[in-house]
Amino acid sequence: MTASAPTLDVVAIGNAIVDVLARSDDAFLAQHALTKGGMQLIDAEMAETLYADMPQAKEISGGSAANTLAGLAALGKKCGFIGQVNDDQLGEVFAHDVHALGIRFDTPAMQGDVPTARCLILVTPDAQRTMNTFLGASQFLPEAALDLDMIRSAGILYLEGYLWDPEQPRAAMRAAIDAAREAGRKVAFTLSDNFVIDRHRADFVDLIDQGLIDILFSNEGEIQSLAQVDDFDKALGVFAAKVPVLVSTRSEKGAVAVVDGMRHEAPAAPVSQIIDTTGAGDLFAAGFLAAHIEGRDVADCLKLGAAAAAEVISHWGARPEADLVVIRDQLFA
């Protein structure tokens, strides 16, 4: 059966989170026993305590997959998002921000006393971000909340590894993969973080071995963790033959993509000053996927990914502020 032409470019399933960003110093991190540059899950009590102690902050809708969609939408792509918020103030903030980007978001808000998720992000002067995530309502996305017709209508289903951790969203994402596959669509997956890989390595390897992942995004540490080797090239070799498009970012060393067994590399895009690395990987994925959707070659996909990542780390927050279309057009002029 020939798949029908997609009406959306990308539908993503991810954590519906509001980011709370504040400047911090190393002493504050030490005071609260936070691991610099990492991401840890926290409970409601810790979220309240840390929020109360944080310096002046600003709130911006976030979540890894939602950030990627923000970049894709800014590049003119038609997107939809599936994620769980509560019917509370932060839930309204999240929904408003997503709709304002032109992204479809119809997942019904849950009722009850489980609040909308938030990520408390502390950015030190060296631009490292230390993330403390209270998953709240986002970890209760049920399979019943999936819009299967929207999933089937999108050329690419994009899944966020972070959301593999809780049981309900994991079941929902498995069902989404089945729906996308049955409709002849591609599935993209981002590994998200080493702690997720440590908990779900067997699941992720199984998805890859079954040929269910068409595009896999990782960073250098994540792909090595997944392969359980301490050599980057060896790690790529473990999965290169099993994933049609394998992409791994390497911070200032640029990025690598292995497509149908062929390796491609691109340098990091220049940045005059790194302000906040939050969302770098998310926006890299947005740029890469946008170029991929446009039918550009792998080198151009890597270049646009690097350019989008460079834009987002040049300012606070994980959503693009400059016009990514202008950046793209200048890049490919």
Tab-separated table of C-alpha atoms in Angstrom:
chain	number	residue	atom	x	y	z
A	1	MET	CA	0.000	0.000	0.000
A	2	THR	CA	1.359	3.422	-0.946
A	3	ALA	CA	1.318	5.938	1.874
A	4	SER	CA	-0.765	9.042	1.284
A	5	ALA	CA	0.981	12.418	1.164
A	6	PRO	CA	1.438	13.807	4.692
A	7	THR	CA	-0.495	16.919	5.668
A	8	LEU	CA	1.845	17.685	8.597
A	9	ASP	CA	5.633	17.591	8.495
A	10	VAL	CA	6.304	16.470	12.066
A	11	VAL	CA	4.221	15.353	15.031
A	12	ALA	CA	6.161	15.121	18.280
A	13	ILE	CA	5.341	13.432	21.563
A	14	GLY	CA	7.155	14.877	24.547
A	15	ASN	CA	7.115	16.371	27.987
A	16	ALA	CA	4.889	19.443	28.240
A	17	ILE	CA	7.107	21.513	30.521
A	18	VAL	CA	7.415	25.163	31.454
A	19	ASP	CA	11.071	26.177	31.857
A	20	VAL	CA	11.961	28.457	34.760
A	21	LEU	CA	15.393	29.991	34.031
A	22	ALA	CA	17.635	31.867	36.429
A	23	ARG	CA	21.272	32.913	36.543
A	24	SER	CA	23.259	31.162	39.231
A	25	ASP	CA	26.787	30.537	40.458
A	26	ASP	CA	28.647	27.361	41.373
A	27	ALA	CA	28.159	28.053	45.083
A	28	PHE	CA	24.359	27.888	44.683
A	29	LEU	CA	24.678	24.536	42.887
A	30	ALA	CA	26.925	23.208	45.652
A	31	GLN	CA	24.566	24.503	48.340
A	32	HIS	CA	21.717	22.480	46.830
A	33	ALA	CA	23.889	19.453	45.935
A	34	LEU	CA	23.151	19.851	42.213
A	35	THR	CA	25.323	18.198	39.563
A	36	LYS	CA	26.522	20.955	37.266
A	37	GLY	CA	25.512	20.557	33.618
A	38	GLY	CA	23.231	17.609	34.281
A	39	MET	CA	19.516	16.928	34.448
A	40	GLN	CA	17.895	15.376	37.486
A	41	LEU	CA	14.309	14.510	38.232
A	42	ILE	CA	12.917	16.089	41.388
A	43	ASP	CA	9.733	15.647	43.376
A	44	ALA	CA	7.117	18.289	44.168
A	45	GLU	CA	8.696	19.148	47.527
A	46	MET	CA	12.154	19.692	46.016
A	47	ALA	CA	10.593	21.714	43.184
A	48	GLU	CA	8.952	24.058	45.687
A	49	THR	CA	12.107	24.397	47.831
A	50	LEU	CA	14.434	25.027	44.900
A	51	TYR	CA	12.029	27.462	43.246
A	52	ALA	CA	11.761	29.440	46.478
A	53	ASP	CA	15.571	29.717	46.727
A	54	MET	CA	16.207	30.508	43.047
A	55	PRO	CA	17.255	34.019	41.997
A	56	GLN	CA	14.912	36.083	39.829
A	57	ALA	CA	13.704	33.868	37.012
A	58	LYS	CA	11.725	33.957	33.782
A	59	GLU	CA	9.213	31.365	32.611
A	60	ILE	CA	9.221	30.042	29.048
A	61	SER	CA	7.406	27.002	27.702
A	62	GLY	CA	9.895	24.225	27.091
A	63	GLY	CA	10.294	20.491	26.923
A	64	SER	CA	12.791	18.898	24.562
A	65	ALA	CA	10.452	17.790	21.768
A	66	ALA	CA	8.369	20.965	22.038
A	67	ASN	CA	11.557	23.031	21.657
A	68	THR	CA	12.387	21.078	18.501
A	69	LEU	CA	8.910	21.800	17.136
A	70	ALA	CA	9.372	25.495	17.928
A	71	GLY	CA	12.446	25.476	15.708
A	72	LEU	CA	10.683	23.533	12.972
A	73	ALA	CA	7.696	25.885	13.063
A	74	ALA	CA	10.052	28.869	12.873
A	75	LEU	CA	11.473	27.267	9.720
A	76	GLY	CA	8.011	27.109	8.197
A	77	LYS	CA	7.197	23.467	8.898
A	78	LYS	CA	3.693	22.259	9.794
A	79	CYS	CA	3.779	20.604	13.200
A	80	GLY	CA	1.648	19.002	15.865
A	81	PHE	CA	2.427	18.251	19.505
A	82	ILE	CA	1.084	15.621	21.878
A	83	GLY	CA	1.800	16.093	25.591
A	84	GLN	CA	0.047	16.267	28.938
A	85	VAL	CA	-0.552	19.423	30.984
A	86	ASN	CA	-2.867	20.072	33.923
A	87	ASP	CA	-5.776	22.469	33.766
A	88	ASP	CA	-3.786	25.017	35.776
A	89	GLN	CA	-1.950	28.301	35.205
A	90	LEU	CA	1.269	26.779	33.860
A	91	GLY	CA	-0.794	24.456	31.672
A	92	GLU	CA	-2.474	27.494	30.140
A	93	VAL	CA	0.915	29.173	29.660
A	94	PHE	CA	2.255	26.106	27.848
A	95	ALA	CA	-0.781	25.717	25.583
A	96	HIS	CA	-0.805	29.420	24.716
A	97	ASP	CA	2.881	29.414	23.783
A	98	VAL	CA	2.570	26.313	21.592
A	99	HIS	CA	-0.518	27.615	19.800
A	100	ALA	CA	1.162	30.995	19.278
A	101	LEU	CA	3.863	29.198	17.275
A	102	GLY	CA	1.225	27.778	14.934
A	103	ILE	CA	1.636	24.242	16.284
A	104	ARG	CA	-1.403	21.982	16.649
A	105	PHE	CA	-1.885	20.986	20.276
A	106	ASP	CA	-5.169	19.352	21.153
A	107	THR	CA	-4.267	16.962	23.998
A	108	PRO	CA	-6.979	17.418	26.673
A	109	ALA	CA	-5.657	18.939	29.923
A	110	MET	CA	-5.926	16.620	32.895
A	111	GLN	CA	-7.906	17.552	35.987
A	112	GLY	CA	-6.867	16.967	39.585
A	113	ASP	CA	-3.993	17.930	41.833
A	114	VAL	CA	-0.997	16.828	39.695
A	115	PRO	CA	0.373	20.155	38.429
A	116	THR	CA	1.860	20.937	35.028
A	117	ALA	CA	5.531	19.979	34.759
A	118	ARG	CA	8.282	22.526	35.193
A	119	CYS	CA	12.051	22.473	34.709
A	120	LEU	CA	14.065	24.687	37.050
A	121	ILE	CA	17.160	25.655	35.060
A	122	LEU	CA	20.187	27.305	36.643
A	123	VAL	CA	22.629	28.863	34.192
A	124	THR	CA	26.156	29.506	35.470
A	125	PRO	CA	28.498	32.176	34.022
A	126	ASP	CA	30.193	29.543	31.806
A	127	ALA	CA	26.773	29.026	30.071
A	128	GLN	CA	26.346	25.510	31.461
A	129	ARG	CA	22.761	24.726	32.383
A	130	THR	CA	21.819	22.550	35.328
A	131	MET	CA	18.280	21.264	34.947
A	132	ASN	CA	15.993	20.098	37.732
A	133	THR	CA	12.802	18.652	36.345
A	134	PHE	CA	9.514	18.036	38.106
A	135	LEU	CA	7.580	15.967	35.597
A	136	GLY	CA	4.171	16.508	37.153
A	137	ALA	CA	1.299	15.960	34.751
A	138	SER	CA	3.545	15.252	31.767
A	139	GLN	CA	4.375	11.738	32.995
A	140	PHE	CA	0.701	10.760	32.949
A	141	LEU	CA	0.110	11.024	29.191
A	142	PRO	CA	-2.204	8.069	28.489
A	143	GLU	CA	-2.417	6.115	25.272
A	144	ALA	CA	-6.062	7.196	25.085
A	145	ALA	CA	-4.921	10.825	24.643
A	146	LEU	CA	-3.118	10.070	21.372
A	147	ASP	CA	-4.540	11.654	18.236
A	148	LEU	CA	-3.810	8.708	15.959
A	149	ASP	CA	-5.147	10.477	12.879
A	150	MET	CA	-2.729	13.355	13.465
A	151	ILE	CA	0.148	10.887	13.912
A	152	ARG	CA	-0.752	9.111	10.683
A	153	SER	CA	-0.992	12.446	8.860
A	154	ALA	CA	2.607	13.499	9.641
A	155	GLY	CA	5.639	12.634	7.548
A	156	ILE	CA	7.752	12.147	10.676
A	157	LEU	CA	6.852	11.050	14.216
A	158	TYR	CA	9.418	12.548	16.614
A	159	LEU	CA	9.786	10.969	20.050
A	160	GLU	CA	11.569	12.336	23.103
A	161	GLY	CA	13.629	9.847	25.094
A	162	TYR	CA	12.939	11.666	28.357
A	163	LEU	CA	9.292	10.625	28.106
A	164	TRP	CA	10.206	6.931	27.845
A	165	ASP	CA	10.827	6.869	31.604
A	166	PRO	CA	7.243	6.943	32.972
A	167	GLU	CA	5.030	3.958	32.227
A	168	GLN	CA	1.958	5.580	30.647
A	169	PRO	CA	3.787	7.720	28.050
A	170	ARG	CA	6.049	4.784	27.188
A	171	ALA	CA	2.983	2.712	26.268
A	172	ALA	CA	1.567	5.694	24.359
A	173	MET	CA	4.766	6.091	22.347
A	174	ARG	CA	4.837	2.406	21.450
A	175	ALA	CA	1.282	2.757	20.135
A	176	ALA	CA	2.287	5.907	18.247
A	177	ILE	CA	5.201	4.079	16.603
A	178	ASP	CA	2.790	1.354	15.462
A	179	ALA	CA	0.384	3.937	14.018
A	180	ALA	CA	3.158	5.803	12.196
A	181	ARG	CA	4.623	2.585	10.812
A	182	GLU	CA	1.254	1.354	9.582
A	183	ALA	CA	0.794	4.672	7.765
A	184	GLY	CA	4.209	4.379	6.107
A	185	ARG	CA	5.730	7.276	8.060
A	186	LYS	CA	9.233	7.784	9.436
A	187	VAL	CA	10.033	7.611	13.144
A	188	ALA	CA	12.701	9.866	14.659
A	189	PHE	CA	13.934	9.359	18.211
A	190	THR	CA	16.194	11.456	20.434
A	191	LEU	CA	18.050	9.668	23.242
A	192	SER	CA	17.777	12.755	25.503
A	193	ASP	CA	20.125	11.906	28.386
A	194	ASN	CA	22.466	9.251	29.760
A	195	PHE	CA	20.238	8.589	32.775
A	196	VAL	CA	17.381	7.653	30.425
A	197	ILE	CA	19.676	5.342	28.491
A	198	ASP	CA	20.922	3.699	31.695
A	199	ARG	CA	17.336	2.869	32.657
A	200	HIS	CA	16.013	1.872	29.227
A	201	ARG	CA	19.014	0.741	27.168
A	202	ALA	CA	17.451	-2.653	26.397
A	203	ASP	CA	14.255	-1.008	25.118
A	204	PHE	CA	16.138	1.456	22.911
A	205	VAL	CA	18.429	-1.205	21.455
A	206	ASP	CA	15.388	-3.380	20.800
A	207	LEU	CA	13.628	-0.547	18.924
A	208	ILE	CA	16.758	-0.110	16.800
A	209	ASP	CA	17.223	-3.841	16.217
A	210	GLN	CA	13.603	-4.135	15.071
A	211	GLY	CA	14.196	-1.378	12.504
A	212	LEU	CA	11.596	0.895	14.107
A	213	ILE	CA	13.845	3.997	14.225
A	214	ASP	CA	14.569	5.801	10.951
A	215	ILE	CA	16.395	8.820	12.399
A	216	LEU	CA	18.269	8.648	15.709
A	217	PHE	CA	19.557	11.797	17.443
A	218	SER	CA	22.179	11.671	20.189
A	219	ASN	CA	25.172	13.491	21.521
A	220	GLU	CA	28.640	11.990	21.843
A	221	GLY	CA	28.172	10.771	25.404
A	222	GLU	CA	24.726	9.320	24.745
A	223	ILE	CA	25.681	7.207	21.739
A	224	GLN	CA	28.694	5.854	23.654
A	225	SER	CA	26.450	5.059	26.616
A	226	LEU	CA	23.942	3.288	24.381
A	227	ALA	CA	26.704	1.226	22.758
A	228	GLN	CA	28.460	0.718	26.124
A	229	VAL	CA	31.845	1.666	24.688
A	230	ASP	CA	34.090	4.625	25.511
A	231	ASP	CA	35.099	5.343	21.924
A	232	PHE	CA	32.887	7.578	19.760
A	233	ASP	CA	33.735	5.983	16.414
A	234	LYS	CA	33.173	2.496	17.778
A	235	ALA	CA	29.830	3.601	19.185
A	236	LEU	CA	28.719	4.895	15.789
A	237	GLY	CA	29.825	1.611	14.259
A	238	VAL	CA	27.580	-0.381	16.579
A	239	PHE	CA	24.426	1.263	15.222
A	240	ALA	CA	25.358	2.676	11.800
A	241	ALA	CA	24.094	-0.358	9.895
A	242	LYS	CA	20.859	-0.527	11.899
A	243	VAL	CA	19.616	3.076	11.647
A	244	PRO	CA	19.169	4.710	8.216
A	245	VAL	CA	20.038	8.163	9.602
A	246	LEU	CA	22.255	8.262	12.713
A	247	VAL	CA	23.089	11.760	13.983
A	248	SER	CA	25.373	12.686	16.868
A	249	THR	CA	26.368	16.146	18.075
A	250	ARG	CA	29.788	16.820	19.641
A	251	SER	CA	29.479	20.361	21.084
A	252	GLU	CA	32.344	22.520	19.807
A	253	LYS	CA	33.595	19.612	17.663
A	254	GLY	CA	30.534	19.849	15.431
A	255	ALA	CA	28.296	16.962	14.434
A	256	VAL	CA	28.417	13.663	12.581
A	257	ALA	CA	25.733	11.886	10.573
A	258	VAL	CA	25.972	8.360	9.220
A	259	VAL	CA	23.418	7.907	6.454
A	260	ASP	CA	23.103	4.551	4.711
A	261	GLY	CA	26.569	3.691	5.980
A	262	MET	CA	28.221	6.878	4.693
A	263	ARG	CA	29.775	9.209	7.300
A	264	HIS	CA	29.353	12.980	7.022
A	265	GLU	CA	30.792	15.637	9.343
A	266	ALA	CA	30.162	19.350	9.865
A	267	PRO	CA	31.843	21.866	12.171
A	268	ALA	CA	29.989	23.755	14.861
A	269	ALA	CA	28.588	27.068	13.628
A	270	PRO	CA	30.397	30.143	14.963
A	271	VAL	CA	28.920	31.881	18.005
A	272	SER	CA	30.165	35.264	19.193
A	273	GLN	CA	29.244	34.488	22.800
A	274	ILE	CA	27.666	31.441	24.393
A	275	ILE	CA	24.996	32.624	26.812
A	276	ASP	CA	22.945	29.527	27.620
A	277	THR	CA	23.303	26.021	26.178
A	278	THR	CA	19.696	25.079	27.024
A	279	GLY	CA	18.026	23.631	23.945
A	280	ALA	CA	21.152	23.285	21.793
A	281	GLY	CA	20.431	19.653	20.937
A	282	ASP	CA	16.718	20.339	20.488
A	283	LEU	CA	17.339	23.096	17.956
A	284	PHE	CA	20.031	21.091	16.196
A	285	ALA	CA	17.408	18.403	15.619
A	286	ALA	CA	14.978	21.066	14.350
A	287	GLY	CA	17.450	22.397	11.799
A	288	PHE	CA	18.498	18.936	10.675
A	289	LEU	CA	14.914	17.722	10.269
A	290	ALA	CA	13.807	20.890	8.469
A	291	ALA	CA	16.551	20.463	5.870
A	292	HIS	CA	15.760	16.745	5.633
A	293	ILE	CA	12.086	17.519	4.990
A	294	GLU	CA	13.150	19.991	2.287
A	295	GLY	CA	15.061	17.204	0.551
A	296	ARG	CA	18.491	18.731	1.135
A	297	ASP	CA	21.623	16.583	1.270
A	298	VAL	CA	23.154	15.379	4.513
A	299	ALA	CA	25.822	18.083	4.587
A	300	ASP	CA	23.150	20.780	4.420
A	301	CYS	CA	21.089	19.035	7.111
A	302	LEU	CA	24.104	19.150	9.425
A	303	LYS	CA	24.814	22.785	8.544
A	304	LEU	CA	21.273	23.937	9.292
A	305	GLY	CA	21.259	21.929	12.507
A	306	ALA	CA	24.487	23.599	13.604
A	307	ALA	CA	23.194	27.054	12.652
A	308	ALA	CA	19.950	26.585	14.602
A	309	ALA	CA	21.880	25.330	17.642
A	310	ALA	CA	24.257	28.313	17.426
A	311	GLU	CA	21.306	30.706	17.383
A	312	VAL	CA	19.714	29.276	20.513
A	313	ILE	CA	22.892	29.178	22.614
A	314	SER	CA	23.584	32.852	21.841
A	315	HIS	CA	20.721	33.980	24.126
A	316	TRP	CA	18.708	32.883	27.139
A	317	GLY	CA	16.094	30.180	26.704
A	318	ALA	CA	15.549	27.181	24.479
A	319	ARG	CA	13.355	28.776	21.812
A	320	PRO	CA	14.741	30.634	18.780
A	321	GLU	CA	14.664	34.432	18.833
A	322	ALA	CA	16.313	35.314	15.507
A	323	ASP	CA	14.538	34.578	12.215
A	324	LEU	CA	15.642	31.041	11.359
A	325	VAL	CA	14.298	31.381	7.811
A	326	VAL	CA	16.692	34.264	7.217
A	327	ILE	CA	19.533	32.206	8.717
A	328	ARG	CA	18.629	29.257	6.489
A	329	ASP	CA	18.377	31.370	3.339
A	330	GLN	CA	21.750	33.005	4.032
A	331	LEU	CA	23.302	29.600	4.720
A	332	PHE	CA	22.119	28.152	1.411
A	333	ALA	CA	22.341	31.276	-0.729
